[in-house]
Amino acid sequence: MKASPQDQRSLLDVADIDRRLVVANAQRTNPPQVARIHELQAQRQTQTHELTVRAGARDDIQAEIARVESDVNTARTRLERDEQRLTAASAKEAVALENEIASLRRRMSSLEDTELEAMERLEAAEAEVEQTRAAIAATNEEGARLSAEAKELVADATTAIEGLDRDRAAVLGRVPEALSTLYDRIARNGVGAGLFRESMCNACRVILTASDVATIRSAADDEVLFCPECGAILVRTEDSGL
Ligand SMILES: [Zn+2]
């Protein structure tokens, strides 16, 4: 195929646009934040489970304290009743009542120790619940921030793609249809065009053999050449060193 050196050079601009389109498309379909967002989703699931377990442990201690307090109240009521009865008791009754009062006092003292110990455990359990709540809030905050960043990146990429598509159509519209069709066909499966420079195809970055370079050197300026390695249209300019 024949094409003017100028039209062939335009293909290098299109190839550059295509390179930027690949980057923008990757950014749009898979912004870099996505992997971390997935990690955070899994992390939140673990943390939510941990919160359920820790809140359950705290509730158990609260129930335990309520039981102990109820036992203390029962013992106190009986103690008060016994002390009341003691004022009008016979000597024989008094001995039995005094024994019971002493026993109730020991029981109350023991229950109060139990309650104190449970209160300490409750404090630790509540701290663990708060710690998990704070961790979940931090996870949610990072997730929201990254999602917003990703959304912005996708929007930017979409705008960039629209602009690049317009530029691409404009540049390709200025070259003969046969050449633009040829370019598009090659670009569907790889790089459409590359600069030939210092014996190298810049589309695939392979150094061509001396005999390939000799063929390129002897070709007419308006002859469309192809890289023998990658099939891209090989474009010659004054930078080619021919
Ligand atoms: Zn090549």
mmCIF file of N, CA and C and ligand atoms in Angstrom, residues 201-206 208 227-232 234, ligand 1:
data_model
loop_
_atom_site.group_PDB
_atom_site.id
_atom_site.type_symbol
_atom_site.label_atom_id
_atom_site.label_comp_id
_atom_site.label_asym_id
_atom_site.label_seq_id
_atom_site.Cartn_x
_atom_site.Cartn_y
_atom_site.Cartn_z
ATOM 1 N N CYS A 201 11.919 -1.287 16.134
ATOM 2 C CA CYS A 201 10.493 -0.985 16.005
ATOM 3 C C CYS A 201 10.022 -0.533 17.379
ATOM 4 N N ASN A 202 9.492 0.697 17.473
ATOM 5 C CA ASN A 202 9.074 1.208 18.783
ATOM 6 C C ASN A 202 7.705 0.682 19.212
ATOM 7 N N ALA A 203 7.044 -0.068 18.346
ATOM 8 C CA ALA A 203 5.780 -0.699 18.752
ATOM 9 C C ALA A 203 6.066 -1.908 19.629
ATOM 10 N N CYS A 204 7.031 -2.749 19.206
ATOM 11 C CA CYS A 204 7.351 -3.953 19.996
ATOM 12 C C CYS A 204 8.723 -3.879 20.652
ATOM 13 N N ARG A 205 9.483 -2.833 20.341
ATOM 14 C CA ARG A 205 10.820 -2.592 20.901
ATOM 15 C C ARG A 205 11.802 -3.727 20.601
ATOM 16 N N VAL A 206 11.660 -4.286 19.393
ATOM 17 C CA VAL A 206 12.597 -5.324 18.944
ATOM 18 C C VAL A 206 13.567 -4.675 17.944
ATOM 19 N N LEU A 208 15.592 -4.797 14.743
ATOM 20 C CA LEU A 208 15.403 -5.592 13.518
ATOM 21 C C LEU A 208 16.763 -6.037 12.960
ATOM 22 N N CYS A 227 6.288 -3.988 10.565
ATOM 23 C CA CYS A 227 7.323 -4.594 11.386
ATOM 24 C C CYS A 227 7.253 -6.103 11.195
ATOM 25 N N PRO A 228 8.385 -6.747 10.832
ATOM 26 C CA PRO A 228 8.357 -8.197 10.629
ATOM 27 C C PRO A 228 8.136 -8.958 11.945
ATOM 28 N N GLU A 229 8.307 -8.272 13.086
ATOM 29 C CA GLU A 229 8.153 -8.929 14.389
ATOM 30 C C GLU A 229 6.719 -8.858 14.907
ATOM 31 N N CYS A 230 6.122 -7.634 14.904
ATOM 32 C CA CYS A 230 4.806 -7.475 15.541
ATOM 33 C C CYS A 230 3.698 -7.128 14.555
ATOM 34 N N GLY A 231 4.050 -6.816 13.320
ATOM 35 C CA GLY A 231 3.021 -6.528 12.322
ATOM 36 C C GLY A 231 2.528 -5.095 12.319
ATOM 37 N N ALA A 232 3.061 -4.252 13.220
ATOM 38 C CA ALA A 232 2.633 -2.842 13.241
ATOM 39 C C ALA A 232 3.111 -2.135 11.978
ATOM 40 N N LEU A 234 5.209 0.330 10.241
ATOM 41 C CA LEU A 234 6.503 0.880 10.644
ATOM 42 C C LEU A 234 6.654 2.249 9.995
HETATM 43 ZN ZN ZN B 1 7.355 -4.339 15.960
#
